[in-house]
Coordinates of N, CA, C and O in Angstrom, one line a residue:
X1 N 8.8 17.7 -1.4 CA 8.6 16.9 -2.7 C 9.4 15.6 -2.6 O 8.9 14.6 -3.0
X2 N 11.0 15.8 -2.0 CA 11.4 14.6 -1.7 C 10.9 13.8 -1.0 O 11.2 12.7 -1.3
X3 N 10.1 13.8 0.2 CA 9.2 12.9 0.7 C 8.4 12.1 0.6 O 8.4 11.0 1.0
X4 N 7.3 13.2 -0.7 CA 6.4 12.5 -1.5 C 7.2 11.4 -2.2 O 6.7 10.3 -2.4
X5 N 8.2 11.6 -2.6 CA 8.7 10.9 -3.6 C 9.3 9.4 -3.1 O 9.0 8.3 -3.7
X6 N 10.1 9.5 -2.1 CA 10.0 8.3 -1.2 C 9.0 7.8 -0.8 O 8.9 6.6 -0.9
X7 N 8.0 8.4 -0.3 CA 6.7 7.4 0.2 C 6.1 6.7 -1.3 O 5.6 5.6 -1.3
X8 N 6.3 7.6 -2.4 CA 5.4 6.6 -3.4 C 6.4 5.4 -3.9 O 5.9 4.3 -4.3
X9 N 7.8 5.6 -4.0 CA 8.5 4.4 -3.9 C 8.2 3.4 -2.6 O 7.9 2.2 -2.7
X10 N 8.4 3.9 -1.8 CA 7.8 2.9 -0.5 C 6.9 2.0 -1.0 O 7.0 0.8 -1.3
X11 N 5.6 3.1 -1.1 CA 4.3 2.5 -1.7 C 3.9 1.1 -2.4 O 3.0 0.3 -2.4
X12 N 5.2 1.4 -3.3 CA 4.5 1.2 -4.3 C 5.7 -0.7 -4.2 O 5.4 -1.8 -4.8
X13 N 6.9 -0.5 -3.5 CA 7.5 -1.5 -2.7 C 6.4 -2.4 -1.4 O 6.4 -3.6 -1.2
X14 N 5.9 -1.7 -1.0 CA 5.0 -2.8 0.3 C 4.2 -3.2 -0.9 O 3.7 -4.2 -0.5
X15 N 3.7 -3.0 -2.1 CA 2.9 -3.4 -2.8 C 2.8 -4.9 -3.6 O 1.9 -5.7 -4.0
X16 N 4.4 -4.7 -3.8 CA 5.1 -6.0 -4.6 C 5.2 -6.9 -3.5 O 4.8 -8.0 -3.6
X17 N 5.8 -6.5 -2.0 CA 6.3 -7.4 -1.2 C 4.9 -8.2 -0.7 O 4.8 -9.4 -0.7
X18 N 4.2 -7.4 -0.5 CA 2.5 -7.5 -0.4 C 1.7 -9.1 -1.2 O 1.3 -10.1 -0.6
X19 N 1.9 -8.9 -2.6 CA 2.0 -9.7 -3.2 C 2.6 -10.7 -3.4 O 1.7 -11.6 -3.5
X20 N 4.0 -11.2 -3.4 CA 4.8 -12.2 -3.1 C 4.6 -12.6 -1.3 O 5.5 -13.4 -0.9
X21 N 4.2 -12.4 -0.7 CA 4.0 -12.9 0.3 C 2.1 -14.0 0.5 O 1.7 -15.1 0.9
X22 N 1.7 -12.6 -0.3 CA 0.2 -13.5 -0.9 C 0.3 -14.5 -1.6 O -0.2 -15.6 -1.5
X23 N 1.0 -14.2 -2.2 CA 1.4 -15.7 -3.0 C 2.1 -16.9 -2.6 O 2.0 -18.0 -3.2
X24 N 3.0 -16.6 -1.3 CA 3.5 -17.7 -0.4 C 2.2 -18.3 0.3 O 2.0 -19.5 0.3
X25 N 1.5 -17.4 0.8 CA 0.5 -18.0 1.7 C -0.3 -18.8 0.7 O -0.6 -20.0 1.0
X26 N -0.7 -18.2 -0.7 CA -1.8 -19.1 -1.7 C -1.2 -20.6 -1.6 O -1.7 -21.7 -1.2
X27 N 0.1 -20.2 -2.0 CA 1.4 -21.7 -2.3 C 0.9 -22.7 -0.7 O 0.3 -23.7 -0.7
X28 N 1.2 -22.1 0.1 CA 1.0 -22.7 1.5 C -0.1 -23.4 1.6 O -0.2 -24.6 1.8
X29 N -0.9 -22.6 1.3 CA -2.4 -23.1 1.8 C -2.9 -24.4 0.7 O -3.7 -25.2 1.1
X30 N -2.4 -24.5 -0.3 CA -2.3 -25.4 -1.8 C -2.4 -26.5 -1.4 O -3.2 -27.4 -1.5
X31 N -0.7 -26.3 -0.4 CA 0.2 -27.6 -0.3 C -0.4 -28.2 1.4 O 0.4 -28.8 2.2
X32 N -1.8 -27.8 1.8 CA -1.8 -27.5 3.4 C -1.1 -28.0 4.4 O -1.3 -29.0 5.1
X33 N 0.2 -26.5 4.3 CA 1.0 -26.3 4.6 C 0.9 -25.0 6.0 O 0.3 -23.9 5.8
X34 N 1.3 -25.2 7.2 CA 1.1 -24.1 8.1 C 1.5 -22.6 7.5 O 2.4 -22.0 7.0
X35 N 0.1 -22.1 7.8 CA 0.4 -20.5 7.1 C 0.9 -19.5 8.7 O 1.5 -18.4 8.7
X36 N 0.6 -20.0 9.6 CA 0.9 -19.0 10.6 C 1.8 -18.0 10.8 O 1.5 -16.9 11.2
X37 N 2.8 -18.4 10.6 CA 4.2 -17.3 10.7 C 3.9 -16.1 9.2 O 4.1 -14.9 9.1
X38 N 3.6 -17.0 8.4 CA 3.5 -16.1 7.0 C 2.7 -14.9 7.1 O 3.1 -13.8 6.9
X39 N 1.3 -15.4 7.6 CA 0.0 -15.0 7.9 C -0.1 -13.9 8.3 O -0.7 -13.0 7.8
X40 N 1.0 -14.0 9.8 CA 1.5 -12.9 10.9 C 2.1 -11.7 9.8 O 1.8 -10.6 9.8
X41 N 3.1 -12.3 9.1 CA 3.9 -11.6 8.4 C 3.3 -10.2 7.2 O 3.6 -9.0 7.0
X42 N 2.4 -11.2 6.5 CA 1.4 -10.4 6.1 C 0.6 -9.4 6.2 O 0.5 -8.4 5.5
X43 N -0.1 -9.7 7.3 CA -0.8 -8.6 8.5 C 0.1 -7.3 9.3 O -0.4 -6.2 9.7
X44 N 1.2 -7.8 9.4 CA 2.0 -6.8 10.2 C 2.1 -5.7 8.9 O 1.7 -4.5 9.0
X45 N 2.8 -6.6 7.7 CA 2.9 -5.7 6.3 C 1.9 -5.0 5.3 O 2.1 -4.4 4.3
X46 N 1.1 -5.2 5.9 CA -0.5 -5.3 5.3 C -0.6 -3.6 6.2 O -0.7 -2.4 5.6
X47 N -0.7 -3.8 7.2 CA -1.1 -2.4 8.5 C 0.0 -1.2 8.1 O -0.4 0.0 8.0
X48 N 1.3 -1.7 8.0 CA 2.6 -0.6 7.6 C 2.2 -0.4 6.4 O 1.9 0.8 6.4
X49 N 1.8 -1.1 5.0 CA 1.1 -0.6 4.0 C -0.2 1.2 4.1 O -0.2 2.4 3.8
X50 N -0.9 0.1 4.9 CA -1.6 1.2 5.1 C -1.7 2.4 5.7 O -2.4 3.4 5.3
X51 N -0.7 2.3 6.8 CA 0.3 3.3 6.6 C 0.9 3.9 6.2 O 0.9 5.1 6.6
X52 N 1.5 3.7 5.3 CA 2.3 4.2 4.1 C 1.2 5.0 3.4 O 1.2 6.2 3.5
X53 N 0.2 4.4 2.6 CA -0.5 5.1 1.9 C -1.4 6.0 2.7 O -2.0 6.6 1.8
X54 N -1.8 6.5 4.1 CA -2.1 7.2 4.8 C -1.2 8.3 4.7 O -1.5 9.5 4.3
X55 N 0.1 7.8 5.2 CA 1.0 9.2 4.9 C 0.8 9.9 3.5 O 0.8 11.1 3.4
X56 N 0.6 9.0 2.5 CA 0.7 9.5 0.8 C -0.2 10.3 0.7 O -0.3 11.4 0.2
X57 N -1.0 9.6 1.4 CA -2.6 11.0 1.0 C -2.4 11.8 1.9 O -3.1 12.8 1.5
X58 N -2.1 12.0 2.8 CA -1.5 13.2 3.9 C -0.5 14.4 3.0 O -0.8 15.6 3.0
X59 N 0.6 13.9 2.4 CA 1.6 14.6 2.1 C 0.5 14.8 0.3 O 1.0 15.7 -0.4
X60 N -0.2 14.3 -0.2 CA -1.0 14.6 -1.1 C -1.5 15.9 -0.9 O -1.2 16.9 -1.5
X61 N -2.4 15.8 0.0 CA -3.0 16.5 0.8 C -2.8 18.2 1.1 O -3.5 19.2 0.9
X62 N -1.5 18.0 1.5 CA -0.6 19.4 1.4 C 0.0 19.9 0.5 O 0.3 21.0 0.8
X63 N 0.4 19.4 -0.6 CA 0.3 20.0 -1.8 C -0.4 20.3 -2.7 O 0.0 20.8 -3.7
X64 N -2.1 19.7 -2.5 CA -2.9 19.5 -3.3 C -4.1 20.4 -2.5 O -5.2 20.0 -2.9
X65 N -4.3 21.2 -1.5 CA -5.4 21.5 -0.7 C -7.0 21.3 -1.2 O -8.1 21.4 -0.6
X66 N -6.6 20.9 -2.2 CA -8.1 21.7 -3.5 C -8.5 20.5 -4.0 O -9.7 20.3 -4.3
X67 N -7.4 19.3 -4.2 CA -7.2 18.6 -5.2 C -8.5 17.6 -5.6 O -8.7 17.0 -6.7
X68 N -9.6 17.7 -4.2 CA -10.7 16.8 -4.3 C -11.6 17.4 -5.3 O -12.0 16.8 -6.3
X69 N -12.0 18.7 -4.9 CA -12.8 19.7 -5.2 C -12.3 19.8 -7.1 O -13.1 19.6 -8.0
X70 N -11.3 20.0 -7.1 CA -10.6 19.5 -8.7 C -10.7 18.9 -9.2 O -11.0 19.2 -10.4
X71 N -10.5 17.4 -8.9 CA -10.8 16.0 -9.3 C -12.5 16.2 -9.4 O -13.0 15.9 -10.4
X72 N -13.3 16.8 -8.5 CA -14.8 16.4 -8.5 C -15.3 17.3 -9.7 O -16.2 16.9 -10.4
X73 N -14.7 18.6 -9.8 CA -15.0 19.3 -11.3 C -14.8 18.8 -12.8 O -15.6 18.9 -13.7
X74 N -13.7 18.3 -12.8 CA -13.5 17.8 -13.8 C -14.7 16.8 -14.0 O -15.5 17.1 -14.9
X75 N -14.8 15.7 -13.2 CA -16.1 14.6 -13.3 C -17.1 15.0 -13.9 O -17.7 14.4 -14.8
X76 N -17.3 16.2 -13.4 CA -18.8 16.5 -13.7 C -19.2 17.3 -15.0 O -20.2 17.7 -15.4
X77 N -17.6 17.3 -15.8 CA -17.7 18.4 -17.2 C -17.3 17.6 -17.8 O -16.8 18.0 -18.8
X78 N -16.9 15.8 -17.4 CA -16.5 14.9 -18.7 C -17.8 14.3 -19.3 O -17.8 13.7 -20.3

């Protein structure tokens, strides 16, 4: 459970960083301004993101074995 619990803080951190970096590159590209190094920076952070949330639904996954099958019943009786 402590796992989970670090990965969704992780998460939910590559998400803001994610963002302020998009926002550098928007800023960059504005002022056309070289985005390359940022660009890179993004991409690298972008992949470890998905990463991260890979693991989330992994460790989801194991505590939830059912949880799709659950989520899809519910849908179908709202």
């Amino acid at each position: 459970m402590d796992e989970l619990r670090q990965i969704e803080l992780d998460v939910v951190e590559g998400e803001r960083r994610l963002a302020d970096l998009e926002a550098r590159l928007v800023e960059l590209k504005r002022l056309n301004e070289d985005t390359t190094k940022v660009q890179a920076e993004f991409d690298v952070m972008l992949k470890d993101q998905l990463d991260r949330e890979q693991n989330r639904q992994r460790l989801l996954s194991l505590l939830h074995p059912n949880g799709r099958a659950i989520a899809d019943d519910s849908q179908r009786t709202a």
